Coordinates of C-alpha atoms and ligand atoms in Angstrom, one line a residue:
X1 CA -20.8 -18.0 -14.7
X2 CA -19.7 -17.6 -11.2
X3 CA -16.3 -19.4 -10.3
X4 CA -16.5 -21.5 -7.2
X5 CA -13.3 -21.3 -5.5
X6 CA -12.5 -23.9 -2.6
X7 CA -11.7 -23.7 0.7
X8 CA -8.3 -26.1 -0.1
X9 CA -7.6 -23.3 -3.0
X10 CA -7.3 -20.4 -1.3
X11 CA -5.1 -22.4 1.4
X12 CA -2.9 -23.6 -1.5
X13 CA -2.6 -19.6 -2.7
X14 CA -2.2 -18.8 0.8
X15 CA 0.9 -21.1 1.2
X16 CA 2.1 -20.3 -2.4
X17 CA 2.4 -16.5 -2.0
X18 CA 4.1 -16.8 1.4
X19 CA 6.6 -19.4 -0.2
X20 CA 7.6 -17.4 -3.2
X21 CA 8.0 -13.8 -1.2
X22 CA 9.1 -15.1 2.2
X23 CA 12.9 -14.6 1.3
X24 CA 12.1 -10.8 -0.5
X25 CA 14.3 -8.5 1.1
X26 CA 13.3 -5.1 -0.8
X27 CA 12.0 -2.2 1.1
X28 CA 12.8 -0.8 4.9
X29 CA 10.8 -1.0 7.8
X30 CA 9.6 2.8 9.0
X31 CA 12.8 4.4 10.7
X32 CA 11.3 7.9 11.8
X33 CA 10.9 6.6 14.9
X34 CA 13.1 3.7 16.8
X35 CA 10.3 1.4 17.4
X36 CA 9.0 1.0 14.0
X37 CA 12.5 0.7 12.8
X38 CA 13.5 -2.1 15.4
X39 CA 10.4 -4.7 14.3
X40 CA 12.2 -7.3 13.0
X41 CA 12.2 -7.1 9.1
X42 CA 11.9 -11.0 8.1
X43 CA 8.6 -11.1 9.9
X44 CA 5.4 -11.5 7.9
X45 CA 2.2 -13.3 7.5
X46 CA -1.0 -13.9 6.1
X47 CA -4.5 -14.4 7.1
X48 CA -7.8 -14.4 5.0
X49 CA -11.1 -14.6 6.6
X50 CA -14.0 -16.1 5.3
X51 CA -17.6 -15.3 5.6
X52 CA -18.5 -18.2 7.8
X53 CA -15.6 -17.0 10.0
X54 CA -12.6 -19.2 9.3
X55 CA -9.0 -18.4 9.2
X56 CA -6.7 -19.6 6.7
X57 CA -3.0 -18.1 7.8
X58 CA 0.6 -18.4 7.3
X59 CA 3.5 -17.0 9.0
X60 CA 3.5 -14.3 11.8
X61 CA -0.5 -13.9 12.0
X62 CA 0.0 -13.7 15.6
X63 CA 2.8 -10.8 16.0
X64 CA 1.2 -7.6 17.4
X65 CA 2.2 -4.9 15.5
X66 CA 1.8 -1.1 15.3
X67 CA -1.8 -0.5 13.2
X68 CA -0.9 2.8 12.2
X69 CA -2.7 4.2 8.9
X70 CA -5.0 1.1 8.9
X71 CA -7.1 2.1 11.7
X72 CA -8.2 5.2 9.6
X73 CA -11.0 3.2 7.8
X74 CA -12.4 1.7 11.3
X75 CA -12.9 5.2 12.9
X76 CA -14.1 6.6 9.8
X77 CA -16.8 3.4 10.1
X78 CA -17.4 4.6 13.5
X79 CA -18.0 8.1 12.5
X80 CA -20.5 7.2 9.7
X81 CA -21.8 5.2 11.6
X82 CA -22.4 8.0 14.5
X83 CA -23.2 10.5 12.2
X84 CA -24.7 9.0 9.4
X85 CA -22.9 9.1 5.6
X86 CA -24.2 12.0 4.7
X87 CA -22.2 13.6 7.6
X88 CA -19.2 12.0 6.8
X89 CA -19.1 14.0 3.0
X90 CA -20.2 17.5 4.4
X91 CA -17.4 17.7 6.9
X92 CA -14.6 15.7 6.0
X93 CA -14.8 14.3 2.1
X94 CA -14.5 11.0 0.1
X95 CA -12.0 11.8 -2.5
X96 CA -8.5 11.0 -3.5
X97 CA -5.9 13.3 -2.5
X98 CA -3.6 12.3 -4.9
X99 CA -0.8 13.2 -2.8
X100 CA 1.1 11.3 0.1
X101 CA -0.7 10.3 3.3
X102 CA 0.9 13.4 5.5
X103 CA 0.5 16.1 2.9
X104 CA -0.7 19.4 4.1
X105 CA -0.3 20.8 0.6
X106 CA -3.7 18.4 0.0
X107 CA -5.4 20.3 2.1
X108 CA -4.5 23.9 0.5
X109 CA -5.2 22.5 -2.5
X110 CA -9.1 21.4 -1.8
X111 CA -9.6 25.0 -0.2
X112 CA -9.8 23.8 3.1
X113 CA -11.0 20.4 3.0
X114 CA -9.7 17.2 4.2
X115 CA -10.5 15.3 1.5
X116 CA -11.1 11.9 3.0
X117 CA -11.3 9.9 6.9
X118 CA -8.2 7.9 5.3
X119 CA -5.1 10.2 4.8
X120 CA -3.6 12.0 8.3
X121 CA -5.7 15.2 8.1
X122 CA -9.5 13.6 7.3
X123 CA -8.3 11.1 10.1
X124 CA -7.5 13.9 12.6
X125 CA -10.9 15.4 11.6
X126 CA -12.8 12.0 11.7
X127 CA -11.4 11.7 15.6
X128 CA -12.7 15.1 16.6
X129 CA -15.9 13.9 15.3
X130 CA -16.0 10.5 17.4
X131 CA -18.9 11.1 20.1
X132 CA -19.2 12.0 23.0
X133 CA -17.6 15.1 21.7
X134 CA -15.6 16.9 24.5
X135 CA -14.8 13.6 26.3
X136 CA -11.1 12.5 25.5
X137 CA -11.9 9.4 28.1
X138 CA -15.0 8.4 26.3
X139 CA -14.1 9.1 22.7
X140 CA -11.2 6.7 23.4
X141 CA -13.3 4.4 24.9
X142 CA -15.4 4.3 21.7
X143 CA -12.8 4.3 19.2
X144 CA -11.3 1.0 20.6
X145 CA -14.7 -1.2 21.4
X146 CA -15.2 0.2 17.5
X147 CA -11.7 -1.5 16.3
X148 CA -12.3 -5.0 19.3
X149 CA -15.7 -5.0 17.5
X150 CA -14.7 -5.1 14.2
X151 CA -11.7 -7.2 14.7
X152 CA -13.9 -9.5 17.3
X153 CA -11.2 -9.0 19.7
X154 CA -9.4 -6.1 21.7
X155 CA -6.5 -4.5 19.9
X156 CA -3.4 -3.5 22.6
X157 CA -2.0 0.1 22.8
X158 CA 1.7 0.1 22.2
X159 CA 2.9 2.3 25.1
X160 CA 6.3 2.7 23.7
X161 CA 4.9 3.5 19.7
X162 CA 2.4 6.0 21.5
X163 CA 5.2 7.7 23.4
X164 CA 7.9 8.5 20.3
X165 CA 4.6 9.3 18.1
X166 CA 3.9 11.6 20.2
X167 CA 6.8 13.2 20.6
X168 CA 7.5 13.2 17.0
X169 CA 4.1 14.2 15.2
X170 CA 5.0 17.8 14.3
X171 CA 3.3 17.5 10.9
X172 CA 0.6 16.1 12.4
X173 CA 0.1 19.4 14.8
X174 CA 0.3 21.6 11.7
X175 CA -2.0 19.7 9.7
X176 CA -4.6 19.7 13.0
X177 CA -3.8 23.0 13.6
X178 CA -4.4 24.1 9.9
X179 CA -7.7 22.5 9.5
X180 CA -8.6 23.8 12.9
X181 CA -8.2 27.4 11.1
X182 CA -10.5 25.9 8.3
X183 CA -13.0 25.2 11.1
X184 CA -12.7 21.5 10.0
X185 CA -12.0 20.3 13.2
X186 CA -15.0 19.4 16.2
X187 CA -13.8 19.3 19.3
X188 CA -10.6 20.3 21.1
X189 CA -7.9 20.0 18.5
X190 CA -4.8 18.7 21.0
X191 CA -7.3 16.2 21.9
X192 CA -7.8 14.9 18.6
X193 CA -4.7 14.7 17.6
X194 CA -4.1 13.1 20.4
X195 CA -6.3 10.4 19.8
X196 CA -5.4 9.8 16.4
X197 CA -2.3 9.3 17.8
X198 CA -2.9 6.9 19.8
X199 CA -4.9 5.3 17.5
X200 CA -1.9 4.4 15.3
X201 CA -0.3 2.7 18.5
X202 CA -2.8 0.5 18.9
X203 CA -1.4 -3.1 18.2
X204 CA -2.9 -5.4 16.3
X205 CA -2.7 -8.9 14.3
X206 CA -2.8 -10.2 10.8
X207 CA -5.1 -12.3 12.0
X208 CA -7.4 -9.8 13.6
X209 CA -7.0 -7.5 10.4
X210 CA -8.4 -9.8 8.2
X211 CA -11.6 -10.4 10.6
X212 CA -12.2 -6.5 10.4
X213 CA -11.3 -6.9 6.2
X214 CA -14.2 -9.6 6.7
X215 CA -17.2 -7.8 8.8
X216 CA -16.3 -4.9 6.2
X217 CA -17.0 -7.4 3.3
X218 CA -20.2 -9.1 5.2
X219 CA -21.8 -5.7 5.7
X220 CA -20.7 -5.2 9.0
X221 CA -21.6 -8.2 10.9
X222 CA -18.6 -9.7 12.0
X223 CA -18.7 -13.3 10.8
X224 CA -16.5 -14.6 14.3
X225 CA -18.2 -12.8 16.6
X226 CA -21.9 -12.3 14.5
X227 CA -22.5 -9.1 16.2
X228 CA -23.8 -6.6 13.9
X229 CA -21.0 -3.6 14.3
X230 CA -22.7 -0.9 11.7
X231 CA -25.4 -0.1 9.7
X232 CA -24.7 -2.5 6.7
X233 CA -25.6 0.2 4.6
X234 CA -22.8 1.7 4.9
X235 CA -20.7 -1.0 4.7
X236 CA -20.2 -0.4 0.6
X237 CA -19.5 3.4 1.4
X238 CA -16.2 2.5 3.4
X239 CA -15.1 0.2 0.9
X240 CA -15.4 3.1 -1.8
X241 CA -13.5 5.0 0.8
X242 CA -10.4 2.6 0.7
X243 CA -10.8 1.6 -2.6
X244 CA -10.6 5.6 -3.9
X245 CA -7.3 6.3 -1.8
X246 CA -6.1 3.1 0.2
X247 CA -2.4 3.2 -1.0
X248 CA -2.8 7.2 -1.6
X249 CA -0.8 8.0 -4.3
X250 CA -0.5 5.1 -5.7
X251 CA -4.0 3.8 -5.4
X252 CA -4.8 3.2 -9.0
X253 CA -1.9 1.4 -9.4
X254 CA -2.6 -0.7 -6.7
X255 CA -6.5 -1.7 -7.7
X256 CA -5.1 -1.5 -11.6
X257 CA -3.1 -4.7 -10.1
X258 CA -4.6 -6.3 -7.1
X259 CA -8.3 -6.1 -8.1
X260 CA -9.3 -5.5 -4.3
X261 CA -9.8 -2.4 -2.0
X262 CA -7.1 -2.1 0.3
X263 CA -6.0 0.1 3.2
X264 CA -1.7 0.2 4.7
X265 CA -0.4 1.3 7.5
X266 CA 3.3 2.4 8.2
X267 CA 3.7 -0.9 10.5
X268 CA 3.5 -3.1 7.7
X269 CA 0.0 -4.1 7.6
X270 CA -2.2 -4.3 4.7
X271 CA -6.2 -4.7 5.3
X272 CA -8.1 -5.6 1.8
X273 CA -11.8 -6.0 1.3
X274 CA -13.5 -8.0 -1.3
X275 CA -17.8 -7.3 -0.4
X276 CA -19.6 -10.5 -0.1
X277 CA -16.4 -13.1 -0.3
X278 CA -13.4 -12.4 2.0
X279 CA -11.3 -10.0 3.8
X280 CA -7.4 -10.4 4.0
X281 CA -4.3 -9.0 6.0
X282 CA -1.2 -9.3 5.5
X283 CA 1.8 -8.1 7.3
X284 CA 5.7 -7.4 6.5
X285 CA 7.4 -4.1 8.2
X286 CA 10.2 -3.6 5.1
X287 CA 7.9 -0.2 3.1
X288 CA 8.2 1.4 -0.2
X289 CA 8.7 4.7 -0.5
X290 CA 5.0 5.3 -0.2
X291 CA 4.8 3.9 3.1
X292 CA 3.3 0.7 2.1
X293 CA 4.5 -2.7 2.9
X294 CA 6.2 -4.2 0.3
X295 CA 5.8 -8.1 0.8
X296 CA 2.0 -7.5 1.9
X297 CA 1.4 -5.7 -1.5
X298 CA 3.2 -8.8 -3.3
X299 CA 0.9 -11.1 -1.4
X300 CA -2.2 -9.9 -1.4
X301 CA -2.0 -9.0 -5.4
X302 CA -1.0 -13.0 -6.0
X303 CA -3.2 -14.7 -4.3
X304 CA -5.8 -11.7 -5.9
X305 CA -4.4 -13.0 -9.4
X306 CA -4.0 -16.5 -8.7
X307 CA -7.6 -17.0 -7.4
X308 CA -9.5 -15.1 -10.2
X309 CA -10.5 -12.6 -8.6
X310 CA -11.6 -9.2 -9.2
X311 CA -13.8 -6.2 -7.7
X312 CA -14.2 -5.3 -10.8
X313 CA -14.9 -8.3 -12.5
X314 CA -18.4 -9.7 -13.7
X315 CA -17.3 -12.6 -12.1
X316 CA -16.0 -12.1 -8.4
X317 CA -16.3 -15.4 -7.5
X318 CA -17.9 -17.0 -4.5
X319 CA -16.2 -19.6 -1.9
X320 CA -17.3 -23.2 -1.7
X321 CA -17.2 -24.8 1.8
X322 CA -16.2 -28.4 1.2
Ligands
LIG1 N1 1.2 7.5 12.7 C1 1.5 7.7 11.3 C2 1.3 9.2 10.9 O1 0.4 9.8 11.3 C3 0.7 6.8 10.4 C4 1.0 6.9 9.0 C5 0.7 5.7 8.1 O2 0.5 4.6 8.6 N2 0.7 5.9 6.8 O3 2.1 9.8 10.2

């Protein structure tokens, strides 16, 4: 038995979960740089998409925050998609590190390997792979229509995040500079960190995360826009991708109590997939010690838990449009 689950429903969980964390003050915004640390804490919202394209929000879905670690799973979509899935295993990996999202020792310990397109060093590796390689102008040019055709509309580089990440990414160098020894890095390595870089400081909504949670769920066809962003076949291998190492460390606890694959960023913003029936954002800058948002994670998991639903459930429910 399938459960249907309304339209009105998930609005009601929607509202609920804002309501009973709105006030939660645990956790601290970023502070390794003054930008992330100066978003205003209280902030936060929540937006699901459904298949047929419909928002249902509450709160900040509007503010345009720092994407950070999120954007790892849409250039890794673009790179499979460029380079086919196979690709994506031989040269960068899709396993869990186990270890924290900037670790270097992760890399020593795979013997040269970055493991996966979602933890700093696969996602350094995954922008020296973005074609045309040896064109910084073009591979930026590709990474963002990538992101505005996921999210159905353009994300907006934060000059001012891009500046003190830059100036600040030191592990980063080693880490590209280390996997450049492993010969795990395609194209000039300054210019891909570089990118990545300014990846990260792209800003983005809640709003426009949970459309790219969405096309990830609907196989890649973006249910706002219906344009067909990649290969639906490979939808189900990115979503193993987040769903193996999303929260890093802590990624088992987080499916073991959400029930849906889910990727964070360091700006507050949580992306979760659930194939075939929604994709949801939420945002909150205050982070755990992992780096993930702390009233996103309490959101995402009720409205997971008061809804029913479940990847890993016989029954993953499917949406009734009233
Ligand atoms: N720009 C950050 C970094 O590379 C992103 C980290 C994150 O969001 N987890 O360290």
């Amino acid at each position: 038995m399938i459960t249907k689950i309304s339209v009105s429903k998930i609005q009601q969980a929607v509202n609920e979960a804002y309501n009973k964390f709105k006030d939660n003050k645990d956790g601290k915004n970023a502070d390794y740089i003054p930008f992330l640390a100066n978003v205003p804490s209280d902030l936060f919202g929540i937006s699901v998409c459904l298949p047929n394209g419909q928002l249902i929000e509450i709160g900040d879905t509007k503010y345009v925050f720092g994407i950070e670690s999120v954007s790892k799973v849409h250039t890794a979509a673009l790179v499979m998609n460029q380079w086919g899935a196979e690709e994506l295993l031989n040269k960068i990996g899709a396993d869990a590190t186990g270890l924290p999202f900037n670790s270097i020792f992760a890399i020593l310990l795979e013997n040269d390997h970055p493991s996966t397109p979602l933890v700093n060093a696969g996602a350094i590796t995954a922008c020296s792979m973005v074609k045309p390689v040896g064109d910084s102008a073009k591979k930026w040019e590709a990474i963002v229509n990538n992101i505005t055709q996921l999210a159905g509309s353009a994300p907006k580089l934060l000059d001012e995040l891009y500046k003190s990440e830059t100036a600040t990414n030191f592990n980063n160098k080693s880490i590209t500079w280390l996997l450049k020894n492993y010969n795990r890095i395609y194209d000039d390595p300054d210019m891909s960190l570089d990118l990545y870089t300014r990846q990260c400081s792209l800003g983005i909504t809640a709003s426009q995360l949970a459309v790219c949670g969405a096309t990830l769920a609907n196989d890649g066809l973006n249910p706002v826009t219906k344009t067909q962003v990649f290969d639906p076949t490979l939808a189900s291998k990115i979503v193993s991708l987040i769903a193996t190492v999303g929260f890093y460390e802590h990624t088992g606890d987080w499916l073991y109590t959400s029930g849906i694959p889910a990727k964070t960023g360091v700006g507050g913003g949580v992306m979760g997939v659930l194939p075939g029936v929604f994709g949801i954002a939420a945002f909150a800058p205050p982070l755990d010690g992992s780096g993930n948002s702390v009233r996103a994670q309490l959101a995402i998991k009720y409205i997971m838990n008061s809804l029913g639903l479940n990847i890993f459930g016989k029954n993953r429910g499917e949406i009734v449009f009233e």
